[in-house]
Coordinates of C-alpha atoms and ligand atoms in Angstrom, one line a residue:
M184 CA 7.1 31.5 -95.8
R185 CA 9.6 29.8 -93.4
D186 CA 8.5 27.3 -91.0
F187 CA 10.3 26.1 -87.9
K188 CA 10.1 23.0 -85.7
C189 CA 12.2 24.3 -82.7
I190 CA 13.1 27.9 -81.9
V191 CA 15.8 28.6 -79.4
V192 CA 14.9 31.9 -77.8
T193 CA 18.0 33.6 -76.1
G194 CA 17.0 36.1 -73.3
G195 CA 13.6 34.6 -73.1
A196 CA 13.3 35.5 -69.4
G197 CA 13.7 39.2 -70.1
F198 CA 11.1 41.8 -71.0
I199 CA 10.7 41.3 -74.7
G200 CA 11.8 37.7 -74.8
A201 CA 9.1 36.6 -72.3
N202 CA 6.4 38.5 -74.2
F203 CA 7.8 37.0 -77.4
I204 CA 7.5 33.3 -76.1
R205 CA 4.0 34.1 -74.9
Y206 CA 3.1 35.5 -78.4
L207 CA 4.6 32.5 -80.1
L208 CA 2.7 29.9 -77.9
D209 CA -0.5 31.7 -77.4
D210 CA -1.1 34.0 -80.4
A211 CA 1.2 33.3 -83.4
G212 CA -0.2 30.0 -84.5
F213 CA 3.3 28.3 -84.1
S214 CA 3.0 24.6 -83.3
G215 CA 6.6 23.8 -82.7
V216 CA 8.8 23.8 -79.6
V217 CA 10.2 26.9 -77.9
V218 CA 13.5 26.6 -75.7
N219 CA 14.2 29.6 -73.6
F220 CA 18.0 29.8 -73.3
D221 CA 18.8 32.5 -70.5
A222 CA 21.5 33.1 -68.0
L223 CA 19.0 34.8 -65.6
T224 CA 21.1 38.0 -64.9
Y225 CA 19.3 40.5 -62.7
A226 CA 17.1 41.2 -65.7
G227 CA 16.0 37.7 -66.3
N228 CA 12.8 36.7 -64.4
P229 CA 11.4 33.1 -64.8
G230 CA 8.3 34.5 -62.9
S231 CA 7.4 36.3 -66.2
L232 CA 6.8 32.8 -67.7
A233 CA 5.6 31.1 -64.5
D234 CA 2.5 29.5 -66.1
V235 CA 3.9 28.7 -69.5
A236 CA 5.6 25.3 -68.8
S237 CA 2.3 23.9 -67.4
R238 CA 0.1 25.2 -70.0
F239 CA 2.4 24.0 -72.9
P240 CA 3.8 20.7 -71.7
G241 CA 6.3 19.2 -74.3
R242 CA 6.3 22.5 -76.1
Y243 CA 8.3 24.9 -73.9
F244 CA 11.6 24.2 -72.2
F245 CA 13.8 26.4 -70.1
E246 CA 17.7 26.0 -70.2
K247 CA 19.8 28.0 -68.0
G248 CA 22.9 29.1 -70.0
D249 CA 25.1 31.8 -71.0
I250 CA 25.7 33.0 -74.5
R251 CA 29.3 33.9 -73.4
D252 CA 29.8 30.0 -73.3
P253 CA 29.9 28.6 -76.8
A254 CA 29.8 25.0 -75.6
A255 CA 26.6 25.6 -73.6
I256 CA 25.0 27.1 -76.8
G257 CA 26.0 24.1 -79.0
R258 CA 24.7 21.6 -76.3
V259 CA 21.2 23.2 -76.3
L260 CA 21.0 23.6 -80.0
D261 CA 21.8 19.9 -80.5
K262 CA 19.7 18.6 -77.5
Y263 CA 16.5 20.0 -79.1
S264 CA 17.6 19.8 -82.8
A265 CA 16.9 23.4 -83.0
D266 CA 16.3 24.7 -86.6
A267 CA 16.0 28.6 -85.6
I268 CA 17.2 31.0 -83.2
C269 CA 15.7 34.2 -82.0
H270 CA 18.3 36.3 -80.3
F271 CA 17.2 38.7 -77.7
A272 CA 19.8 38.0 -74.8
A273 CA 21.7 41.2 -74.1
E274 CA 22.7 43.7 -71.5
S275 CA 20.0 46.2 -72.4
H276 CA 20.1 49.3 -70.1
V277 CA 22.0 52.5 -71.2
D278 CA 22.5 53.8 -67.7
R279 CA 24.2 50.6 -66.6
S280 CA 26.4 50.6 -69.8
I281 CA 27.7 53.9 -68.8
A282 CA 28.5 52.8 -65.2
A283 CA 29.9 49.4 -66.1
P284 CA 30.5 48.6 -69.9
D285 CA 32.3 45.3 -69.6
D286 CA 29.3 43.0 -69.5
F287 CA 27.9 44.9 -72.5
V288 CA 30.9 44.1 -74.5
Q289 CA 31.0 40.4 -73.4
T290 CA 27.5 39.5 -73.7
N291 CA 26.3 41.7 -76.7
I292 CA 29.3 41.4 -78.9
V293 CA 31.2 38.2 -77.8
G294 CA 27.8 36.4 -77.1
T295 CA 26.5 37.2 -80.4
F296 CA 29.7 36.1 -82.0
N297 CA 29.4 32.8 -80.2
L298 CA 25.9 32.4 -81.4
L299 CA 26.9 33.0 -85.1
E300 CA 29.7 30.5 -84.9
E301 CA 27.6 27.8 -83.3
T302 CA 24.9 28.4 -86.0
R303 CA 27.5 28.3 -88.7
K304 CA 28.7 24.9 -87.5
R305 CA 25.1 23.7 -88.0
A306 CA 24.4 25.0 -91.5
D307 CA 22.6 21.8 -92.4
R308 CA 20.0 22.3 -89.9
I309 CA 19.6 25.9 -88.7
S310 CA 17.6 27.8 -91.3
L311 CA 17.5 31.2 -89.5
L312 CA 19.1 33.3 -86.8
H313 CA 17.0 36.4 -86.2
H314 CA 18.9 39.2 -84.4
V315 CA 16.9 41.6 -82.2
S316 CA 18.5 45.0 -82.3
T317 CA 17.8 48.6 -81.5
D318 CA 17.3 52.0 -83.2
E319 CA 20.0 53.4 -80.8
V320 CA 22.7 52.1 -83.3
F321 CA 21.8 55.0 -85.5
G322 CA 22.7 57.7 -82.9
S323 CA 20.6 60.8 -82.4
L324 CA 18.2 62.8 -84.6
G325 CA 17.6 66.5 -84.7
D326 CA 14.1 68.0 -84.8
D327 CA 13.2 66.3 -88.0
G328 CA 13.9 63.2 -90.1
F329 CA 13.7 59.6 -89.4
F330 CA 15.9 56.5 -89.0
S331 CA 15.6 54.0 -91.7
E332 CA 17.4 50.9 -93.0
S333 CA 19.9 53.1 -94.9
T334 CA 20.8 55.4 -92.0
P335 CA 24.5 55.2 -91.2
Y336 CA 25.5 53.7 -87.8
S337 CA 26.5 56.3 -85.3
P338 CA 26.1 54.9 -81.7
H339 CA 26.8 57.1 -78.7
S340 CA 26.6 55.0 -75.5
P341 CA 28.5 51.7 -74.7
Y342 CA 25.1 49.9 -75.0
S343 CA 24.4 51.1 -78.4
A344 CA 28.1 50.7 -79.6
S345 CA 27.9 47.1 -78.5
K346 CA 24.6 46.5 -80.3
A347 CA 26.0 48.1 -83.4
A348 CA 29.0 45.9 -83.3
S349 CA 26.7 42.8 -83.0
D350 CA 24.7 43.9 -85.8
H351 CA 27.8 44.3 -88.0
L352 CA 28.9 40.7 -87.1
V353 CA 25.5 39.3 -88.0
K354 CA 25.7 40.9 -91.4
A355 CA 29.2 39.9 -91.9
Y356 CA 28.3 36.4 -91.1
H357 CA 25.6 36.4 -93.7
D358 CA 27.8 38.1 -96.4
T359 CA 30.9 36.1 -95.8
Y360 CA 29.7 32.5 -94.7
G361 CA 26.1 32.6 -96.0
V362 CA 24.6 32.1 -92.5
P363 CA 20.8 32.9 -92.9
V364 CA 20.0 35.9 -90.8
T365 CA 17.4 38.6 -90.4
I366 CA 17.7 41.7 -88.2
T367 CA 15.2 44.1 -86.7
N368 CA 16.1 47.6 -85.3
C369 CA 13.3 48.6 -83.1
S370 CA 12.4 51.7 -81.0
N371 CA 11.6 51.9 -77.4
N372 CA 9.3 49.2 -76.2
Y373 CA 6.9 49.2 -73.2
G374 CA 4.3 46.8 -71.8
P375 CA 3.9 43.9 -69.4
Y376 CA 6.8 42.4 -67.6
Q377 CA 9.2 45.3 -68.1
F378 CA 12.0 45.6 -65.4
P379 CA 11.6 48.9 -63.5
E380 CA 14.9 50.5 -64.5
K381 CA 13.4 51.6 -67.8
L382 CA 11.4 54.8 -68.0
I383 CA 7.7 53.6 -68.1
P384 CA 7.7 50.8 -65.5
L385 CA 10.0 52.9 -63.2
M386 CA 7.5 55.8 -63.4
I387 CA 4.4 53.5 -62.8
M388 CA 6.1 51.8 -59.9
N389 CA 7.3 55.0 -58.2
A390 CA 4.0 56.8 -58.9
L391 CA 2.1 54.0 -57.2
E392 CA 4.2 54.5 -54.0
G393 CA 4.2 58.3 -54.1
K394 CA 7.9 58.3 -54.8
Q395 CA 9.7 61.0 -56.9
L396 CA 9.6 60.5 -60.7
P397 CA 13.1 61.4 -61.9
V398 CA 13.2 63.0 -65.4
Y399 CA 16.6 63.5 -66.8
G400 CA 17.8 67.0 -68.1
D401 CA 14.9 69.1 -69.6
G402 CA 12.7 66.1 -70.2
K403 CA 12.4 67.0 -73.9
N404 CA 14.3 64.1 -75.3
V405 CA 12.0 62.2 -77.7
R406 CA 11.5 58.5 -78.1
D407 CA 9.3 56.5 -80.4
W408 CA 7.2 54.2 -78.3
L409 CA 6.0 50.8 -79.3
Y410 CA 3.8 48.4 -77.4
V411 CA 5.8 45.2 -76.9
V412 CA 3.3 42.9 -78.5
D413 CA 3.5 44.9 -81.6
H414 CA 7.3 44.4 -81.6
C415 CA 6.7 40.6 -81.1
S416 CA 4.4 40.5 -84.1
A417 CA 7.0 42.4 -86.2
I418 CA 9.8 39.9 -85.2
W419 CA 7.6 36.9 -86.1
R420 CA 6.7 38.4 -89.4
V421 CA 10.2 38.9 -90.3
M422 CA 11.2 35.4 -89.2
R423 CA 8.6 33.9 -91.3
A424 CA 8.9 36.1 -94.4
G425 CA 11.8 38.6 -94.2
K426 CA 14.5 38.3 -96.8
S427 CA 17.8 36.6 -95.5
G428 CA 20.5 39.1 -94.8
R429 CA 18.0 42.0 -94.7
T430 CA 17.3 44.5 -91.9
Y431 CA 14.0 45.8 -91.0
C432 CA 13.3 48.9 -88.8
V433 CA 10.3 48.7 -86.5
G434 CA 8.7 51.6 -84.8
G435 CA 5.5 52.8 -83.3
R436 CA 5.0 56.1 -85.2
C437 CA 4.5 57.5 -81.7
E438 CA 7.0 60.2 -80.8
L439 CA 6.7 61.6 -77.4
S440 CA 9.1 63.7 -75.2
N441 CA 9.8 62.0 -71.9
V442 CA 8.1 64.6 -69.8
E443 CA 4.9 64.1 -71.9
V444 CA 5.1 60.3 -71.4
V445 CA 5.4 60.9 -67.6
H446 CA 2.5 63.4 -67.6
R447 CA 0.2 61.0 -69.5
I448 CA 1.1 58.1 -67.1
C449 CA 0.5 60.3 -64.0
S450 CA -3.0 61.6 -65.2
M451 CA -3.9 58.0 -66.2
M452 CA -2.8 56.7 -62.8
D453 CA -4.9 59.4 -61.0
K454 CA -7.9 58.1 -62.7
L455 CA -7.1 54.3 -62.5
A456 CA -5.0 53.7 -59.3
P457 CA -5.7 54.3 -55.6
P458 CA -5.2 58.0 -54.8
L459 CA -2.2 59.4 -53.1
P460 CA -2.5 60.7 -49.5
G461 CA -4.5 63.9 -49.6
G462 CA -5.5 63.3 -53.2
R463 CA -2.1 64.8 -54.4
P464 CA -1.9 64.7 -58.2
R465 CA 0.9 62.4 -59.3
N466 CA 2.6 64.9 -61.7
S467 CA 3.6 66.8 -58.6
L468 CA 6.1 64.0 -58.1
I469 CA 8.0 64.9 -61.2
T470 CA 11.5 65.9 -60.4
F471 CA 14.0 67.1 -62.9
V472 CA 17.5 65.5 -62.2
K473 CA 20.9 65.6 -63.7
D474 CA 21.1 64.6 -67.4
R475 CA 22.4 61.3 -68.6
P476 CA 26.0 61.8 -70.2
G477 CA 25.8 61.5 -74.0
H478 CA 21.9 61.6 -73.9
D479 CA 20.5 61.0 -77.4
R480 CA 18.1 63.8 -78.1
R481 CA 15.5 62.2 -80.4
Y482 CA 14.8 58.8 -81.9
A483 CA 12.1 58.3 -84.6
I484 CA 11.6 55.3 -87.0
D485 CA 10.5 55.2 -90.6
C486 CA 8.9 51.8 -90.6
S487 CA 7.7 51.7 -94.2
R488 CA 9.8 48.8 -95.3
I489 CA 8.3 46.3 -92.9
E490 CA 4.9 47.8 -93.6
N491 CA 5.2 47.8 -97.4
E492 CA 7.1 44.5 -98.0
L493 CA 5.7 42.3 -95.0
G494 CA 2.3 44.0 -94.4
W495 CA 3.1 44.6 -90.7
R496 CA 1.2 47.2 -88.8
R497 CA 1.3 48.1 -85.2
T498 CA -2.1 47.7 -83.5
E499 CA -1.7 49.9 -80.3
T500 CA -1.4 53.7 -80.0
A501 CA 0.2 55.5 -77.0
D502 CA -3.3 55.9 -75.6
T503 CA -4.4 52.3 -75.8
G504 CA -1.0 50.8 -75.1
F505 CA -0.2 53.0 -72.1
E506 CA -3.6 52.1 -70.5
K507 CA -3.2 48.3 -71.2
T508 CA 0.3 48.6 -69.7
L509 CA -0.8 50.5 -66.6
R510 CA -3.8 48.2 -66.0
W511 CA -1.4 45.2 -66.3
Y512 CA 0.9 46.7 -63.5
L513 CA -2.1 47.4 -61.4
K514 CA -3.5 44.0 -61.7
N515 CA -0.4 41.9 -61.5
T516 CA 0.6 42.8 -58.0
E517 CA 2.4 39.5 -57.3
W518 CA 4.8 40.1 -60.2
V519 CA 5.2 43.8 -59.2
D520 CA 6.0 42.9 -55.6
S521 CA 8.4 40.2 -56.3
V522 CA 10.4 42.5 -58.7
R523 CA 10.2 45.4 -56.2
T524 CA 11.5 43.3 -53.3
G525 CA 13.9 41.2 -55.2
E526 CA 11.9 38.1 -54.2
Y527 CA 12.2 36.5 -57.7
K528 CA 15.9 36.1 -57.0
N529 CA 15.0 33.7 -54.3
W530 CA 12.8 31.9 -56.6
I531 CA 15.6 31.5 -59.1
E532 CA 17.9 30.0 -56.2
K533 CA 15.2 27.5 -55.4
N534 CA 14.4 26.5 -59.0
Y535 CA 17.4 27.0 -61.2
V536 CA 20.7 27.1 -59.4
D537 CA 22.9 24.0 -60.0
R538 CA 20.3 22.3 -62.1
Ligands
NAD1392 P1 16.1 42.6 -70.8 O1 17.3 43.3 -70.1 O2 14.8 42.8 -70.2 O3 16.4 41.1 -70.8 C1 17.6 40.6 -71.2 C2 17.6 39.1 -71.0 O4 18.8 38.5 -71.4 C3 17.4 38.7 -69.5 O5 16.6 37.7 -69.4 C4 18.8 38.3 -69.1 O6 18.9 37.3 -68.0 C5 19.3 37.7 -70.4 N1 20.8 37.6 -70.6 C6 21.6 38.7 -70.3 N2 23.0 38.4 -70.6 C7 22.9 37.0 -70.9 C8 23.8 36.1 -71.4 N3 25.2 36.4 -71.3 N4 23.5 34.9 -71.7 C9 22.2 34.5 -71.7 N5 21.2 35.4 -71.4 C10 21.5 36.6 -70.9 O7 16.1 43.2 -72.3 P2 14.9 43.5 -73.1 O8 14.5 44.9 -72.9 O9 13.9 42.4 -73.2 O10 15.6 43.5 -74.6 C11 15.8 42.3 -75.3 C12 16.5 42.6 -76.7 O11 15.7 43.6 -77.4 C13 17.9 43.1 -76.4 O12 18.8 42.7 -77.4 C14 17.8 44.7 -76.7 O13 19.0 45.2 -77.1 C15 16.6 44.7 -77.7 N6 15.8 45.9 -77.8 C16 15.2 46.4 -76.6 C17 14.4 47.5 -76.7 C18 13.6 47.9 -75.5 O14 13.0 49.1 -75.5 N7 13.7 47.3 -74.4 C19 14.2 48.0 -77.9 C20 14.8 47.6 -79.0 C21 15.6 46.4 -79.0
TYD1393 P1 15.2 54.2 -71.1 O1 13.8 53.6 -70.7 O2 16.3 53.9 -70.2 O3 15.4 53.8 -72.6 P2 16.6 54.3 -73.6 O4 17.6 55.0 -72.9 O5 17.0 53.0 -74.1 O6 15.8 55.2 -74.6 O7 15.0 55.7 -71.2 C1 13.9 56.3 -72.1 C2 14.1 57.8 -72.0 O8 13.8 58.2 -70.7 C3 15.6 58.3 -72.2 O9 15.5 59.5 -72.9 C4 16.1 58.5 -70.7 C5 14.8 58.9 -69.9 N1 14.8 58.5 -68.5 C6 14.5 59.5 -67.6 O10 14.3 60.7 -67.8 N2 14.4 59.2 -66.3 C7 14.5 57.8 -65.9 O11 14.5 57.5 -64.6 C8 15.0 56.8 -66.8 C9 15.1 55.4 -66.5 C10 14.9 57.3 -68.2

């Protein structure tokens, strides 16, 4: 089992990164220091960790910084004598990558390269760089079959192509320079603190307000859904016990078509959320819209390696995970409102700019 004193988490103000930092400090039994290194792009929200610094004095630090800047990475690694990195920072939204791919290349590929170089320079101290990646690198499945660690890469969107390139660099740095790395390729996540450009939070937030629920194409594209905290426990398991240089696929064993996901959310909301005017059922808001170009049809993960080798299991099913998520969005109105109105950007200005 690896043990770490100080983990630098890149992209810790994003959806999965913020959940991971909470998991590390609250649930994982980790007793060291966590440094959140994040550029605070549109997707970075310090409000997702608002209570953490005061609950963990001396154990949680925020450093505003960009992985496109190697000097900034080096400075933070040395300032805290970091001995591990967990790398989430990325441009993560497929639709944005189709509209404007440049940042995806710079952050996802060049940024990962910078991290690898800065890690290589500190080989005497850094015992692991864990790279968080996606199942989208494998392309698209037909009606049957699963992605696994031996599936050839075949990315289709600029997002998945940039993540594929970063995965290859990570593997190359292990094989060529002996940099200690592990990689996880995970399916679609959902849960608290997710930015409402992704399917599930967008549908929840639109359905709360009685707005249209846009479903791309015929809505029959399939994703394998995983509750974000289950992803966090998988990453931690791999960081502690995964074999260096090895990839682990992580999934929820939970395939659902998009239209089914939206129907389930609508009926759960009809039970748990305030009713729409006239008691209108929320699934009447579903609107089929133009398809995403190059839209992958089906993703599904065979996660037997991480289950068999590391004993990991997911704990939430779609029923339990969707309900937890919906209840979280209904309860955390301050976070939801700040994201909806862009308020958190003002908060960033006040707290982080020019520090
Ligand atoms: P996110 O978009 O919610 O958060 C990304 C974070 O990275 C933000 O806080 C942002 O400010 C930060 N960031 C962006 N560019 C940066 C830069 N140049 N330097 C420093 N920080 C920067 O993303 P997410 O959904 O939390 O995904 C995190 C990671 O997990 C990504 O690498 C993504 O590819 C991977 N992943 C996501 C999913 C999913 O379903 N969301 C599934 C599998 C893998
Ligand atoms: P998304 O959450 O963007 O994740 P990814 O593209 O990485 O899988 O989308 C999940 C699925 O939902 C995908 O098939 C696209 C579809 N989708 C919609 O139908 N409508 C939407 O408004 C969004 C954001 C996604």
